[in-house]
Coordinates of C-alpha atoms in Angstrom, one line a residue:
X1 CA -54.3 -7.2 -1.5
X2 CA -51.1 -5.2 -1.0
X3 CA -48.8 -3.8 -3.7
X4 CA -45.4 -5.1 -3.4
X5 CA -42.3 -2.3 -3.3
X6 CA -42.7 0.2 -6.8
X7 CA -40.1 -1.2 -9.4
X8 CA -37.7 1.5 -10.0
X9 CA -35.1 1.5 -13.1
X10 CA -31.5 3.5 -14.0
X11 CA -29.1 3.2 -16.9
X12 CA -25.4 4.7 -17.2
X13 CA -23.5 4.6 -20.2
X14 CA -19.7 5.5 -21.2
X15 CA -18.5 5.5 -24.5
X16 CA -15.2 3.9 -24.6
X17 CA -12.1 3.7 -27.2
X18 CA -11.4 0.4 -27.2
X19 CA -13.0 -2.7 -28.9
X20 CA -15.9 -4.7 -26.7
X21 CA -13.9 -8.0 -26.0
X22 CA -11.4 -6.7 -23.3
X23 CA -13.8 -4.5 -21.8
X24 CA -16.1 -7.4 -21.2
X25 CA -13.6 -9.9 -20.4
X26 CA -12.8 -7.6 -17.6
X27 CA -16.4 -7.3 -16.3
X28 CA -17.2 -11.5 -16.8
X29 CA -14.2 -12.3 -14.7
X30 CA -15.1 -11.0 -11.1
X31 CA -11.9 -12.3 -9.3
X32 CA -10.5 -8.8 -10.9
X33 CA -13.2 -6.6 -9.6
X34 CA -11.3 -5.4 -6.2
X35 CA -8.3 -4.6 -8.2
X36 CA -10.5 -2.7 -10.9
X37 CA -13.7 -1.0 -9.5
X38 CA -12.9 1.3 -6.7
X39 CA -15.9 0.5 -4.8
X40 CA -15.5 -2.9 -4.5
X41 CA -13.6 -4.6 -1.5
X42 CA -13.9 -8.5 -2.2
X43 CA -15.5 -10.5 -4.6
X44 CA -15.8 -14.9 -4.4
X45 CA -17.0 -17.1 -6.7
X46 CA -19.5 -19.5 -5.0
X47 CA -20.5 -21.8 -7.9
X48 CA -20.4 -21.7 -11.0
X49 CA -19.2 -21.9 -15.1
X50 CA -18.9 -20.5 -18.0
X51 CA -22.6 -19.5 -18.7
X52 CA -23.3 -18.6 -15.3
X53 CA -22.2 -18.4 -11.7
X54 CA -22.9 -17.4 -8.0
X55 CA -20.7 -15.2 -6.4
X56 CA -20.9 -12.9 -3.5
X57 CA -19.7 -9.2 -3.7
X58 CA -18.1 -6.8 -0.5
X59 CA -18.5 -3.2 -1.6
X60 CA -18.4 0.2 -0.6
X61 CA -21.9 2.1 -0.9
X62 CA -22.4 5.5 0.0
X63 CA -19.3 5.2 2.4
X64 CA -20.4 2.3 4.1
X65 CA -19.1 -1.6 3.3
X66 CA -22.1 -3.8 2.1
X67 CA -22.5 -7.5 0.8
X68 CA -25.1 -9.4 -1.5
X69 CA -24.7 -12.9 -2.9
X70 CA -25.5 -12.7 -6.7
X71 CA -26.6 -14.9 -9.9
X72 CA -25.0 -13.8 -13.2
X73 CA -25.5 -14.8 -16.6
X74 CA -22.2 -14.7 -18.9
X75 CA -23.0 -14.5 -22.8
X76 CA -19.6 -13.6 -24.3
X77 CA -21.7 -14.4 -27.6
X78 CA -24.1 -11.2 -27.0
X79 CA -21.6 -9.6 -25.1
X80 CA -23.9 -9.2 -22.3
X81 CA -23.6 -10.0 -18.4
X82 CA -26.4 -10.3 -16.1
X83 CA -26.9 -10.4 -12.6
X84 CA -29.7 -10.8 -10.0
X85 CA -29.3 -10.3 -6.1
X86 CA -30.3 -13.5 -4.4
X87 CA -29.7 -11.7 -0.8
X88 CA -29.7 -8.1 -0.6
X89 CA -28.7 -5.6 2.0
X90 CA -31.3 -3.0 3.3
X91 CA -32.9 -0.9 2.4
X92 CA -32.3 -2.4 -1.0
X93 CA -35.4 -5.0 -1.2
X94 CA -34.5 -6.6 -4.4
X95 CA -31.7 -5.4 -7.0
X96 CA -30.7 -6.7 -10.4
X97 CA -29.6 -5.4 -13.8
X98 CA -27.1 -6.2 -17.1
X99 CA -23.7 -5.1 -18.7
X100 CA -23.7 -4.3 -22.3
X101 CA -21.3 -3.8 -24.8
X102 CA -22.4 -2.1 -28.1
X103 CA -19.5 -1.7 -30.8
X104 CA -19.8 1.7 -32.7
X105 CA -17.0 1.4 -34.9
X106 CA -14.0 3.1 -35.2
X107 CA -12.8 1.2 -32.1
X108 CA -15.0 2.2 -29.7
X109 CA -17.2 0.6 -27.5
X110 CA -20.6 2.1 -25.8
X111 CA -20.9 0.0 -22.4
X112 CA -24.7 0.3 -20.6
X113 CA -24.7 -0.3 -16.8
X114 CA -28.9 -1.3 -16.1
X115 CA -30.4 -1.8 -12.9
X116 CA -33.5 -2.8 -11.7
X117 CA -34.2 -2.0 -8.1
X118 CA -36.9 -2.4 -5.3
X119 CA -37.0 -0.4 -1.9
X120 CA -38.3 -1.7 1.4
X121 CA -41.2 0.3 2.1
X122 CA -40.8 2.4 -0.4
X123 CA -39.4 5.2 2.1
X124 CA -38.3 8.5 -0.2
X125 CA -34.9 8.7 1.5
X126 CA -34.4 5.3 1.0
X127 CA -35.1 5.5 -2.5
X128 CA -33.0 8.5 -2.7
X129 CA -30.2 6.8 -0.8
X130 CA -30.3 4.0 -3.3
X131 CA -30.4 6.0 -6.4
X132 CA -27.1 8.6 -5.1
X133 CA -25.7 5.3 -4.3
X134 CA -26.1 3.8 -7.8
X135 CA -25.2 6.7 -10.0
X136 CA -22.0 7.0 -7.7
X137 CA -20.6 3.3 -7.6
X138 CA -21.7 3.1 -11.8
X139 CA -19.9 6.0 -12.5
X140 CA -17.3 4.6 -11.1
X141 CA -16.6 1.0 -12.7
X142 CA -17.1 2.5 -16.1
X143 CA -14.7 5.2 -15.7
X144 CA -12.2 2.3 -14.2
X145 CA -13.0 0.5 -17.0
X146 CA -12.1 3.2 -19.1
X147 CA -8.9 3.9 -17.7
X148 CA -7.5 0.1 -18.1
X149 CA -8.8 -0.4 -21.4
X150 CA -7.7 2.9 -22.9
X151 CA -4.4 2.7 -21.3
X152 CA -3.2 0.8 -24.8
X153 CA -2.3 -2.4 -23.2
X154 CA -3.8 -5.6 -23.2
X155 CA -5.8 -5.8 -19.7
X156 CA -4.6 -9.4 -19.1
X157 CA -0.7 -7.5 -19.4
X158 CA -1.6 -5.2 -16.5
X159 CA -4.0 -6.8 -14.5
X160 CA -2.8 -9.9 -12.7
X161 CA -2.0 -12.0 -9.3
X162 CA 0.1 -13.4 -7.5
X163 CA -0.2 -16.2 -4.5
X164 CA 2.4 -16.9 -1.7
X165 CA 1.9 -19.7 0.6
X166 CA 4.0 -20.8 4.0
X167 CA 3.5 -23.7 6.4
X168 CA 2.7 -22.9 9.4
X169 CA 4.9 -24.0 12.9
X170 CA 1.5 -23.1 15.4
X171 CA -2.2 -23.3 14.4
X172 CA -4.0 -21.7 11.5
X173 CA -6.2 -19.8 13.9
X174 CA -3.2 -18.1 15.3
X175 CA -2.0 -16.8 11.9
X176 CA -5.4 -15.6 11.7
X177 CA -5.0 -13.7 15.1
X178 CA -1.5 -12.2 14.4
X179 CA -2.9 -11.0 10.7
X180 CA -6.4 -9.9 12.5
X181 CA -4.6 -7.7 15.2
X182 CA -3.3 -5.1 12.7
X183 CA -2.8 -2.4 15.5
X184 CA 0.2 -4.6 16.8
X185 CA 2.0 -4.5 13.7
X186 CA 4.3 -2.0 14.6
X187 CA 5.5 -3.9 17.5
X188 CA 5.7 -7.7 15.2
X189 CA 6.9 -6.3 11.8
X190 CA 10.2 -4.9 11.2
X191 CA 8.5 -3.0 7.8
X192 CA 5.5 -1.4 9.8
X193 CA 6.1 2.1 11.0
X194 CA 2.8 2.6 12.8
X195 CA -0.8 1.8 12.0
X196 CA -4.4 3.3 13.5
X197 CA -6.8 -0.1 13.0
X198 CA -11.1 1.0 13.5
X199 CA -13.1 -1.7 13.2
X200 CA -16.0 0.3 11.4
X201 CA -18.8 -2.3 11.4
X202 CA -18.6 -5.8 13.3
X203 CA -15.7 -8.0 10.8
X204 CA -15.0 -4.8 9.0
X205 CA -11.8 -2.9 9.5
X206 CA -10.1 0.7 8.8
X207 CA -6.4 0.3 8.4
X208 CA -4.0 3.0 7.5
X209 CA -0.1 2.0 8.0
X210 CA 2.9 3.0 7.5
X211 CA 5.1 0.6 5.4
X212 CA 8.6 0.5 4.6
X213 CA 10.0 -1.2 1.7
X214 CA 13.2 -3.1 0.5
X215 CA 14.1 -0.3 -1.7
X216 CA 14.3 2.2 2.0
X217 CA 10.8 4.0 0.8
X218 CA 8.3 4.7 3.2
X219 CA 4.4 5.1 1.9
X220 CA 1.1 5.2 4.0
X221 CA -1.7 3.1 3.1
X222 CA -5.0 2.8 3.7
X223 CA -7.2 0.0 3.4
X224 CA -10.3 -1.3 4.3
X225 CA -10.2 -5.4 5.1
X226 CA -13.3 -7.6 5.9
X227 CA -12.1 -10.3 8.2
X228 CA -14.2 -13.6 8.2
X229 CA -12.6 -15.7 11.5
X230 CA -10.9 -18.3 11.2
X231 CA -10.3 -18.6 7.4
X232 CA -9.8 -15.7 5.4
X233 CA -9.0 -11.6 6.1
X234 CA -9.8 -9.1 2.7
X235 CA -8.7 -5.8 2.0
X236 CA -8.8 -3.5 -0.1
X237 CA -6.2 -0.3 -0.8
X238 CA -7.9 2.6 -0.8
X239 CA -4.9 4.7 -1.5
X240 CA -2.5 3.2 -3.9
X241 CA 1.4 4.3 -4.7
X242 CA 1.8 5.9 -8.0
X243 CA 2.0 2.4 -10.1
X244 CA -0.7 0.9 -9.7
X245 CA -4.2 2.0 -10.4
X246 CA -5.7 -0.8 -7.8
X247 CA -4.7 -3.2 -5.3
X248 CA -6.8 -6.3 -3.3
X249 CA -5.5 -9.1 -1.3
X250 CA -6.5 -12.0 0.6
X251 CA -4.9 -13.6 3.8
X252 CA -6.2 -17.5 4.3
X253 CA -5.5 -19.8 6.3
X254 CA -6.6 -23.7 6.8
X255 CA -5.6 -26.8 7.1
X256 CA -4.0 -28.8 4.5
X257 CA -2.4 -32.7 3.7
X258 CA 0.7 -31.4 5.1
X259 CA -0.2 -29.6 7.9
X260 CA -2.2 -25.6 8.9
X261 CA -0.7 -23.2 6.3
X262 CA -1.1 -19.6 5.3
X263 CA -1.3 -17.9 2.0
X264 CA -1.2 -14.3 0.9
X265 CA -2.8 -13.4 -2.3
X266 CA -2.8 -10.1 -4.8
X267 CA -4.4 -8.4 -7.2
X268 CA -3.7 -5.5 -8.7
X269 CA -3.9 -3.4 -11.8
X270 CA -0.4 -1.3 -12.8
X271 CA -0.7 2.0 -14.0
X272 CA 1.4 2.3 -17.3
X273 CA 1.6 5.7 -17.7
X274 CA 3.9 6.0 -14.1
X275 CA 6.3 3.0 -15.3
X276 CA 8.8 5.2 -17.1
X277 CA 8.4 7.9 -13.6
X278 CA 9.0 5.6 -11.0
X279 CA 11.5 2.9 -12.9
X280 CA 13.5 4.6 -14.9
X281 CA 13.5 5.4 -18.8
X282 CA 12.9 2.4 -20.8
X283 CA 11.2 0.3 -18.1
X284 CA 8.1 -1.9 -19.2
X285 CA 5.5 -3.0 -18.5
X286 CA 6.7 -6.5 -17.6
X287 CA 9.5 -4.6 -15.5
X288 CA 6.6 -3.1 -13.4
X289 CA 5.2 -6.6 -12.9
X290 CA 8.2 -7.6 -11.3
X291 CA 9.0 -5.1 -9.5
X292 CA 5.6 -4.8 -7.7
X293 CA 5.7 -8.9 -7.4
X294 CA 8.7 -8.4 -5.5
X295 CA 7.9 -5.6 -3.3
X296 CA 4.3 -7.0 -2.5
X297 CA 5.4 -10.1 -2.1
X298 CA 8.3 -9.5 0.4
X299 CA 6.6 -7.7 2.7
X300 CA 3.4 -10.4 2.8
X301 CA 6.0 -13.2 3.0
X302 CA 7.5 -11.3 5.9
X303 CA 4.3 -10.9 7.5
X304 CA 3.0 -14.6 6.8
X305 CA 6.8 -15.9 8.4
X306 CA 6.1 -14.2 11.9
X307 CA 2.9 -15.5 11.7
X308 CA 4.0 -18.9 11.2
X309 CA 5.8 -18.8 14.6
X310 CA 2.3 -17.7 16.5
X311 CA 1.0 -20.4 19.3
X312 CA -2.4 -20.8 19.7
X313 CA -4.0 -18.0 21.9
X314 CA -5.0 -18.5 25.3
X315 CA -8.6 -19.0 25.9

């Protein structure tokens, strides 16, 4: 009889100053994860409720994008979150683990990142692979967890989306196409300066762009998107302006009651610290959430109304 893979084990901790409630709020509710955690690109929840759910996570690992569909466990009593990898990606054979969130007083929180891992084959460099991959990524979503937490607000104040949606005159799938075919931006959209689009892996893009604004700015971006034809196109922003710690969207498009129809979603996470740089003296919070509404929001509405106009692509 054959041993299966060696289990294999690893823990990070952080030791935070803020209480445990917002800290796990922010980890229970994985619609903000793109927005928060650096590595990942695109998180959807399949099924689920308040005790539990599936979901299915797009992430960055050790430079490459990767995706798993997940079971959690949500026990805001315990303060605990758990997860188990129903699918994995190799040459992880089998991956699971737990958030916890140990109060130490004095308004701090130690958080505990677990995982439990398996290795196909057992191969060392495999191993080794998953293990720089998992101290790297865990690093990572506790020190962005950190950073929102510790900012002073409430997370809910400067984490948040935002939805626009427009009918559409030609088919859904053409919207799709215009938003897919990133490297004609420049010659379609009045606020794209140029763009250099890679696809790095098949339905994975590199996009970097550069955007003009309402305001007369120009900024580069870069972003990586996952595009899953004909319904929905993610990114992420891998390089953010100076207010905002994180920023995700999410171009769909279907068919509704009234007709095909487009939306353009956001996510992001404002950096308070830059409000008072970038605004102006005595700016808030809330003024930031406008602003970025505004300036997001124009230039995906602007986007979604050429789109619109697309016919369906010859065949």
């Amino acid at each position: 009889m054959t041993a299966g893979p060696r289990p294999l084990r690893a823990e990070h901790t952080r030791v935070v100053h803020a209480p445990p409630g917002p800290l796990y709020d922010l980890v229970a509710d994985v619609t903000l994860w793109p927005a928060v955690f650096g590595p990942t690109v695109h998180a959807r929840r399949l099924e689920g409720g308040r005790d539990g759910e599936r979901i299915r996570l797009w992430a960055t690992v050790n430079g490459r994008v990767s995706d798993w569909v997940s079971r959690r466990t949500l026990d805001p009593g315990r303060l605990t979150v758990g997860f188990e990898q129903e699918v994995s990606s190799a040459p992880v054979a089998s991956m699971g683990g737990e958030w916890l969130f140990r109060e130490l007083g004095g308004g701090r929180t130690e958080v505990v990142l677990r995982h439990h891992f398996t290795v196909v084959d057992d191969a060392p460099a495999a191993v080794s692979w998953v293990q720089e991959a998992l101290d790297r990524n865990s690093a990572a979503e506790l020190g962005a967890l950190a950073r929102i937490v510790e900012t002073g607000h409430p997370p809910r104040e400067i984490v948040f989306s935002f939805t626009d949606t427009l009918a559409l005159a030609g088919p859904a799938e053409a919207a799709y196409e215009f938003v897919a075919r990133a490297d004609l931006w420049p010659e379609r959209l009045p606020h794209v300066a140029g763009v250099t689009l890679t696809e790095t892996a098949p339905g994975v893009q590199d996009l970097r762009m550069e955007t003009a604004t309402v305001d007369g700015s120009t900024h580069t971006t870069h972003s990586v998107r996952v595009c899953r034809r004909p319904e929905w196109i993610a990114y992420k922003q891998l390089r953010t302006p100076e207010l905002l710690l994180g920023h995700s969207g999410l171009w769909t498009f279907g068919e509704g009651p009234d007709g095909p129809f487009a939306t353009a979603s956001h996510t992001v996470a404002l950096n308070p610290e830059a409000v008072s740089r970038v605004l102006g003296a005595d700016r808030t919070t809330a003024d930031a959430r406008r602003h970025v509404r505004e300036l997001l929001g124009h230039n995906s509405r602007t986007t979604l109304a050429h789109a619109a106009e697309r016919e369906a692509p010859a065949r």
